mmCIF file of C-alpha atoms in Angstrom:
data_model
loop_
_atom_site.group_PDB
_atom_site.id
_atom_site.type_symbol
_atom_site.label_atom_id
_atom_site.label_comp_id
_atom_site.label_asym_id
_atom_site.label_seq_id
_atom_site.Cartn_x
_atom_site.Cartn_y
_atom_site.Cartn_z
ATOM 1 C CA UNK D 27 0.000 0.000 0.000
ATOM 2 C CA UNK D 28 1.085 3.584 -0.551
ATOM 3 C CA UNK D 29 2.367 5.640 2.349
ATOM 4 C CA UNK D 30 -0.394 6.407 4.908
ATOM 5 C CA UNK D 31 0.034 10.168 4.499
ATOM 6 C CA UNK D 32 -0.337 9.852 0.737
ATOM 7 C CA UNK D 33 -3.371 7.631 1.237
ATOM 8 C CA UNK D 34 -4.898 10.271 3.529
ATOM 9 C CA UNK D 35 -4.228 12.985 0.944
ATOM 10 C CA UNK D 36 -5.877 10.862 -1.727
ATOM 11 C CA UNK D 37 -8.915 10.353 0.515
ATOM 12 C CA UNK D 38 -9.270 14.090 1.176
ATOM 13 C CA UNK D 39 -8.865 14.904 -2.505
ATOM 14 C CA UNK D 40 -11.405 12.251 -3.412
ATOM 15 C CA UNK D 41 -13.964 13.604 -0.965
ATOM 16 C CA UNK D 42 -13.438 17.201 -2.040
ATOM 17 C CA UNK D 43 -13.542 16.488 -5.747
ATOM 18 C CA UNK D 44 -16.209 13.832 -5.612
ATOM 19 C CA UNK D 45 -18.747 15.716 -3.507
ATOM 20 C CA UNK D 46 -21.472 17.498 -5.512
ATOM 21 C CA UNK D 47 -21.470 20.550 -3.198
ATOM 22 C CA UNK D 48 -17.893 21.276 -4.161
ATOM 23 C CA UNK D 49 -18.474 20.936 -7.890
ATOM 24 C CA UNK D 50 -17.698 24.144 -9.735
ATOM 25 C CA UNK D 51 -20.669 25.881 -11.415
ATOM 26 C CA UNK D 52 -21.420 24.386 -14.787
ATOM 27 C CA UNK D 53 -19.941 20.966 -14.027
ATOM 28 C CA UNK D 54 -23.361 19.413 -13.344
ATOM 29 C CA UNK D 55 -25.028 17.768 -16.323
ATOM 30 C CA UNK D 56 -26.073 19.950 -19.207
ATOM 31 C CA UNK D 57 -29.462 19.179 -20.742
ATOM 32 C CA UNK D 58 -27.847 17.257 -23.602
ATOM 33 C CA UNK D 59 -25.866 15.145 -21.136
ATOM 34 C CA UNK D 60 -28.999 13.812 -19.403
ATOM 35 C CA UNK D 61 -30.209 10.358 -20.362
ATOM 36 C CA UNK D 62 -33.203 10.076 -22.679
ATOM 37 C CA UNK D 63 -35.362 8.971 -19.719
ATOM 38 C CA UNK D 64 -34.244 11.893 -17.545
ATOM 39 C CA UNK D 65 -34.954 14.343 -20.379
ATOM 40 C CA UNK D 66 -38.429 12.884 -20.826
ATOM 41 C CA UNK D 67 -39.238 13.178 -17.106
ATOM 42 C CA UNK D 68 -37.761 16.653 -16.759
ATOM 43 C CA UNK D 69 -39.160 17.901 -20.086
ATOM 44 C CA UNK D 70 -41.094 20.839 -18.482
ATOM 45 C CA UNK D 71 -37.756 22.218 -17.242
ATOM 46 C CA UNK D 72 -35.860 22.137 -20.536
ATOM 47 C CA UNK D 73 -35.981 25.915 -21.029
ATOM 48 C CA UNK D 74 -34.986 26.707 -17.432
ATOM 49 C CA UNK D 75 -32.219 24.071 -17.226
ATOM 50 C CA UNK D 76 -29.329 26.159 -18.590
ATOM 51 C CA UNK D 77 -29.980 28.956 -16.066
ATOM 52 C CA UNK D 78 -30.373 26.624 -13.102
ATOM 53 C CA UNK D 79 -27.777 26.459 -10.284
ATOM 54 C CA UNK D 80 -25.788 23.191 -10.110
ATOM 55 C CA UNK D 81 -27.351 22.258 -6.776
ATOM 56 C CA UNK D 82 -30.885 22.601 -8.149
ATOM 57 C CA UNK D 83 -29.995 20.562 -11.233
ATOM 58 C CA UNK D 84 -28.688 17.805 -9.008
ATOM 59 C CA UNK D 85 -31.923 17.827 -7.023
ATOM 60 C CA UNK D 86 -33.973 17.448 -10.194
ATOM 61 C CA UNK D 87 -31.732 14.613 -11.353
ATOM 62 C CA UNK D 88 -32.362 12.923 -7.988
ATOM 63 C CA UNK D 89 -36.108 13.487 -8.389
ATOM 64 C CA UNK D 90 -35.978 12.000 -11.902
ATOM 65 C CA UNK D 91 -34.267 8.951 -10.417
ATOM 66 C CA UNK D 92 -37.084 8.343 -7.900
ATOM 67 C CA UNK D 93 -39.852 9.346 -10.317
ATOM 68 C CA UNK D 94 -40.414 5.872 -11.870
ATOM 69 C CA UNK D 95 -41.216 4.453 -8.417
ATOM 70 C CA UNK D 96 -44.212 6.821 -8.015
ATOM 71 C CA UNK D 97 -47.742 5.959 -9.127
ATOM 72 C CA UNK D 98 -49.231 7.494 -12.297
ATOM 73 C CA UNK D 99 -51.262 10.086 -10.353
ATOM 74 C CA UNK D 100 -48.219 11.330 -8.436
ATOM 75 C CA UNK D 101 -46.157 11.435 -11.628
ATOM 76 C CA UNK D 102 -48.829 13.544 -13.332
ATOM 77 C CA UNK D 103 -48.896 15.986 -10.392
ATOM 78 C CA UNK D 104 -45.118 16.385 -10.525
ATOM 79 C CA UNK D 105 -45.216 17.025 -14.271
ATOM 80 C CA UNK D 106 -47.873 19.673 -13.778
ATOM 81 C CA UNK D 107 -46.110 21.438 -10.892
ATOM 82 C CA UNK D 108 -42.463 21.393 -11.972
ATOM 83 C CA UNK D 109 -42.373 24.745 -13.751
ATOM 84 C CA UNK D 110 -44.401 26.474 -11.049
ATOM 85 C CA UNK D 111 -41.951 25.180 -8.421
ATOM 86 C CA UNK D 112 -38.914 26.304 -10.418
ATOM 87 C CA UNK D 113 -40.440 29.778 -10.812
ATOM 88 C CA UNK D 114 -40.681 30.287 -7.026
ATOM 89 C CA UNK D 115 -38.095 32.221 -5.049
ATOM 90 C CA UNK D 116 -35.927 30.283 -2.560
ATOM 91 C CA UNK D 117 -37.934 31.945 0.266
ATOM 92 C CA UNK D 118 -41.238 30.759 -1.200
ATOM 93 C CA UNK D 119 -39.887 27.234 -1.621
ATOM 94 C CA UNK D 120 -38.682 27.268 1.968
ATOM 95 C CA UNK D 121 -42.100 28.517 3.154
ATOM 96 C CA UNK D 122 -43.912 25.786 1.202
ATOM 97 C CA UNK D 123 -41.557 23.105 2.543
ATOM 98 C CA UNK D 124 -42.081 24.313 6.096
ATOM 99 C CA UNK D 125 -45.903 24.135 5.932
ATOM 100 C CA UNK D 126 -45.732 20.813 4.070
ATOM 101 C CA UNK D 127 -43.598 19.391 6.860
ATOM 102 C CA UNK D 128 -45.964 20.732 9.495
ATOM 103 C CA UNK D 129 -49.082 19.328 7.774
ATOM 104 C CA UNK D 130 -47.386 16.021 7.066
ATOM 105 C CA UNK D 131 -46.837 15.434 10.766
ATOM 106 C CA UNK D 132 -50.583 15.630 11.456
ATOM 107 C CA UNK D 133 -52.537 12.443 12.194
ATOM 108 C CA UNK D 134 -54.429 11.025 9.163
ATOM 109 C CA UNK D 135 -57.865 12.373 10.211
ATOM 110 C CA UNK D 136 -56.448 15.902 10.617
ATOM 111 C CA UNK D 137 -54.745 15.568 7.275
ATOM 112 C CA UNK D 138 -58.087 14.683 5.656
ATOM 113 C CA UNK D 139 -59.582 17.759 7.319
ATOM 114 C CA UNK D 140 -56.865 19.931 5.760
ATOM 115 C CA UNK D 141 -57.676 18.551 2.307
ATOM 116 C CA UNK D 142 -61.389 19.134 2.928
ATOM 117 C CA UNK D 143 -60.652 22.724 3.956
ATOM 118 C CA UNK D 144 -58.724 23.278 0.738
ATOM 119 C CA UNK D 145 -61.682 22.042 -1.317
ATOM 120 C CA UNK D 146 -63.934 24.465 0.598
ATOM 121 C CA UNK D 147 -61.451 27.324 0.228
ATOM 122 C CA UNK D 148 -61.292 26.839 -3.533
ATOM 123 C CA UNK D 149 -65.055 27.415 -3.700
ATOM 124 C CA UNK D 150 -64.883 30.738 -1.869
ATOM 125 C CA UNK D 151 -65.615 33.922 -3.831
ATOM 126 C CA UNK D 152 -62.527 36.080 -4.523
ATOM 127 C CA UNK D 153 -63.610 38.762 -1.985
ATOM 128 C CA UNK D 154 -63.691 36.235 0.828
ATOM 129 C CA UNK D 155 -60.238 34.882 -0.129
ATOM 130 C CA UNK D 156 -58.914 38.457 -0.205
ATOM 131 C CA UNK D 157 -60.391 39.159 3.232
ATOM 132 C CA UNK D 158 -58.722 36.051 4.635
ATOM 133 C CA UNK D 159 -55.385 37.021 3.047
ATOM 134 C CA UNK D 160 -55.654 40.527 4.474
ATOM 135 C CA UNK D 161 -56.360 39.094 7.932
ATOM 136 C CA UNK D 162 -53.307 36.849 7.610
ATOM 137 C CA UNK D 163 -51.072 39.720 6.520
ATOM 138 C CA UNK D 164 -52.133 41.761 9.590
ATOM 139 C CA UNK D 165 -50.770 39.085 11.923
ATOM 140 C CA UNK A 19 42.259 -14.266 -6.519
ATOM 141 C CA UNK A 20 44.506 -11.272 -6.527
ATOM 142 C CA UNK A 21 42.325 -8.366 -7.663
ATOM 143 C CA UNK A 22 43.974 -5.668 -5.582
ATOM 144 C CA UNK A 23 47.639 -6.463 -4.931
ATOM 145 C CA UNK A 24 48.472 -2.959 -3.709
ATOM 146 C CA UNK A 25 45.609 -3.105 -1.140
ATOM 147 C CA UNK A 26 46.884 -6.448 0.155
ATOM 148 C CA UNK A 27 50.395 -4.996 0.444
ATOM 149 C CA UNK A 28 49.093 -2.007 2.454
ATOM 150 C CA UNK A 29 47.116 -4.354 4.737
ATOM 151 C CA UNK A 30 50.180 -6.493 5.338
ATOM 152 C CA UNK A 31 52.255 -3.392 6.074
ATOM 153 C CA UNK A 32 49.623 -2.161 8.554
ATOM 154 C CA UNK A 33 49.378 -5.591 10.242
ATOM 155 C CA UNK A 34 53.163 -5.653 10.646
ATOM 156 C CA UNK A 35 53.135 -2.089 11.999
ATOM 157 C CA UNK A 36 50.549 -2.935 14.684
ATOM 158 C CA UNK A 37 53.142 -5.075 16.393
ATOM 159 C CA UNK A 38 55.293 -1.962 16.854
ATOM 160 C CA UNK A 39 52.511 0.148 18.369
ATOM 161 C CA UNK A 40 52.317 0.969 22.072
ATOM 162 C CA UNK A 41 49.679 -1.093 23.980
ATOM 163 C CA UNK A 42 47.867 2.202 24.931
ATOM 164 C CA UNK A 43 47.353 3.091 21.253
ATOM 165 C CA UNK A 44 46.266 -0.462 20.399
ATOM 166 C CA UNK A 45 43.571 -0.278 23.161
ATOM 167 C CA UNK A 46 42.330 3.093 21.814
ATOM 168 C CA UNK A 47 42.134 1.692 18.286
ATOM 169 C CA UNK A 48 40.179 -1.330 19.559
ATOM 170 C CA UNK A 49 37.708 0.928 21.438
ATOM 171 C CA UNK A 50 37.245 3.148 18.338
ATOM 172 C CA UNK A 51 36.604 0.063 16.197
ATOM 173 C CA UNK A 52 33.960 -1.187 18.676
ATOM 174 C CA UNK A 53 32.212 2.204 18.668
ATOM 175 C CA UNK A 54 32.149 2.251 14.875
ATOM 176 C CA UNK A 55 30.720 -1.292 14.760
ATOM 177 C CA UNK A 56 28.032 -0.320 17.311
ATOM 178 C CA UNK A 57 26.942 2.575 15.091
ATOM 179 C CA UNK A 58 26.708 0.285 12.056
ATOM 180 C CA UNK A 59 24.585 -2.211 14.064
ATOM 181 C CA UNK A 60 22.213 0.591 15.253
ATOM 182 C CA UNK A 61 21.740 1.896 11.726
ATOM 183 C CA UNK A 62 20.968 -1.612 10.428
ATOM 184 C CA UNK A 63 18.365 -2.127 13.188
ATOM 185 C CA UNK A 64 16.650 1.223 12.393
ATOM 186 C CA UNK A 65 16.436 0.400 8.678
ATOM 187 C CA UNK A 66 14.868 -2.999 9.296
ATOM 188 C CA UNK A 67 12.138 -1.417 11.548
ATOM 189 C CA UNK A 68 11.579 1.283 8.970
ATOM 190 C CA UNK A 69 10.784 -1.165 6.207
ATOM 191 C CA UNK A 70 8.715 -3.599 8.251
ATOM 192 C CA UNK A 71 5.374 -1.691 8.231
ATOM 193 C CA UNK A 72 3.618 1.622 7.648
ATOM 194 C CA UNK A 73 3.042 2.552 11.296
ATOM 195 C CA UNK A 74 6.610 1.694 12.335
ATOM 196 C CA UNK A 75 7.956 3.648 9.395
ATOM 197 C CA UNK A 76 6.035 6.756 10.520
ATOM 198 C CA UNK A 77 7.361 6.411 14.026
ATOM 199 C CA UNK A 78 10.903 5.747 12.783
ATOM 200 C CA UNK A 79 13.527 8.416 13.256
ATOM 201 C CA UNK A 80 14.269 8.531 9.523
ATOM 202 C CA UNK A 81 10.965 10.405 8.752
ATOM 203 C CA UNK A 82 10.714 13.316 11.163
ATOM 204 C CA UNK A 83 8.852 15.477 8.607
ATOM 205 C CA UNK A 84 6.228 12.822 7.901
ATOM 206 C CA UNK A 85 5.933 12.132 11.613
ATOM 207 C CA UNK A 86 5.092 15.815 12.213
ATOM 208 C CA UNK A 87 2.636 15.733 9.307
ATOM 209 C CA UNK A 88 0.731 12.637 10.413
ATOM 210 C CA UNK A 89 -1.340 14.204 13.197
ATOM 211 C CA UNK A 90 -2.550 17.303 11.258
ATOM 212 C CA UNK A 91 -3.334 15.034 8.294
ATOM 213 C CA UNK A 92 -5.390 12.703 10.489
ATOM 214 C CA UNK A 93 -7.266 15.735 11.885
ATOM 215 C CA UNK A 94 -7.894 17.020 8.359
ATOM 216 C CA UNK A 95 -9.203 13.665 7.148
ATOM 217 C CA UNK A 96 -11.537 13.364 10.155
ATOM 218 C CA UNK A 97 -12.721 16.950 9.641
ATOM 219 C CA UNK A 98 -13.438 16.539 5.941
ATOM 220 C CA UNK A 99 -15.130 13.196 6.525
ATOM 221 C CA UNK A 100 -17.283 14.772 9.238
ATOM 222 C CA UNK A 101 -18.300 17.661 6.970
ATOM 223 C CA UNK A 102 -19.106 15.261 4.148
ATOM 224 C CA UNK A 103 -21.344 13.081 6.343
ATOM 225 C CA UNK A 104 -23.022 16.137 7.856
ATOM 226 C CA UNK A 105 -23.818 17.550 4.404
ATOM 227 C CA UNK A 106 -25.157 14.189 3.236
ATOM 228 C CA UNK A 107 -27.346 13.966 6.315
ATOM 229 C CA UNK A 108 -28.760 17.448 5.790
ATOM 230 C CA UNK A 109 -29.209 17.264 2.032
ATOM 231 C CA UNK A 110 -31.213 14.046 1.988
ATOM 232 C CA UNK A 111 -34.398 15.199 3.820
ATOM 233 C CA UNK A 112 -34.768 18.384 1.715
ATOM 234 C CA UNK A 113 -34.589 16.309 -1.426
ATOM 235 C CA UNK A 114 -37.113 13.714 -0.285
ATOM 236 C CA UNK A 115 -39.370 16.537 1.010
ATOM 237 C CA UNK A 116 -39.327 18.129 -2.402
ATOM 238 C CA UNK A 117 -40.481 15.105 -4.370
ATOM 239 C CA UNK A 118 -43.179 14.324 -1.776
ATOM 240 C CA UNK A 119 -44.324 17.934 -1.777
ATOM 241 C CA UNK A 120 -44.578 18.008 -5.577
ATOM 242 C CA UNK A 121 -46.470 14.697 -5.656
ATOM 243 C CA UNK A 122 -48.761 15.632 -2.751
ATOM 244 C CA UNK A 123 -52.563 15.802 -2.945
ATOM 245 C CA UNK A 124 -52.436 19.452 -1.924
ATOM 246 C CA UNK A 125 -51.140 21.658 -4.774
ATOM 247 C CA UNK A 126 -47.967 23.669 -4.222
ATOM 248 C CA UNK A 127 -49.776 27.021 -4.447
ATOM 249 C CA UNK A 128 -52.000 25.983 -1.518
ATOM 250 C CA UNK A 129 -48.959 25.985 0.784
ATOM 251 C CA UNK A 130 -48.194 29.572 -0.224
ATOM 252 C CA UNK A 131 -51.747 30.976 -0.154
ATOM 253 C CA UNK A 132 -52.011 33.297 2.860
ATOM 254 C CA UNK A 133 -55.831 33.136 2.693
ATOM 255 C CA UNK A 134 -55.738 29.341 2.926
ATOM 256 C CA UNK A 135 -53.212 29.532 5.776
ATOM 257 C CA UNK A 136 -55.647 31.847 7.597
ATOM 258 C CA UNK A 137 -58.595 29.525 6.869
ATOM 259 C CA UNK A 138 -56.576 26.583 8.153
ATOM 260 C CA UNK A 139 -55.383 28.168 11.396
ATOM 261 C CA UNK A 140 -58.404 27.259 13.614
ATOM 262 C CA UNK A 141 -58.176 23.578 12.543
ATOM 263 C CA UNK A 142 -54.486 23.438 13.312
ATOM 264 C CA UNK A 143 -54.953 25.002 16.725
ATOM 265 C CA UNK A 144 -57.702 22.613 17.830
#
């Protein structure tokens, strides 16, 4: 085996170079470098891809990897929501994640209640929605 | 074999000359020879330890620079490994959250709608 110090240096170099967070901008896959399957799944993002930060590209690649294991309904939802999600600011994405996490920890019956409340909310006239938003903003 | 006749002649001359030396000088020469042989034996022992294994080689006196380097290097490796594992640990949940959020029954814009958040508040507080 090589000298232990050299082996340690090789390990450090390997970790630094191999870790995605340390990859220089632009070293993550370009659209053309994605596999045909990844391109098909991530099709709604084709236009945004070139302007996307490496970290976000890697996240989408990871999502594309798990995508085939989802059912057809979930896949359709993802397809529909991809561009909307990409268009959000980092703060909005963080806010959505936070509430998602909070609601996901609820017991199943509470979770059903949340979904029911959304269905009701969607039926509200615009004035009522605006009044609720205004009340929320005042808090 | 007689490869170096002049060397043999010098050796014979020296051997003959030893007989003429004073006993005090002979004793000093013997002591000097012993000291020189001791040094050769020590060096041979150090070399055999140095080539017998990685850890022994680091601890051996022939690598003082590497010996000084070993501890900081070990600290660096542990540090980098720690950072790597910490980043992996923190990156994974965000990623799995994202795919679950996008595939969820509730649309993404619902999570951002302040009016819906207000409408939801009483249910969440109960």
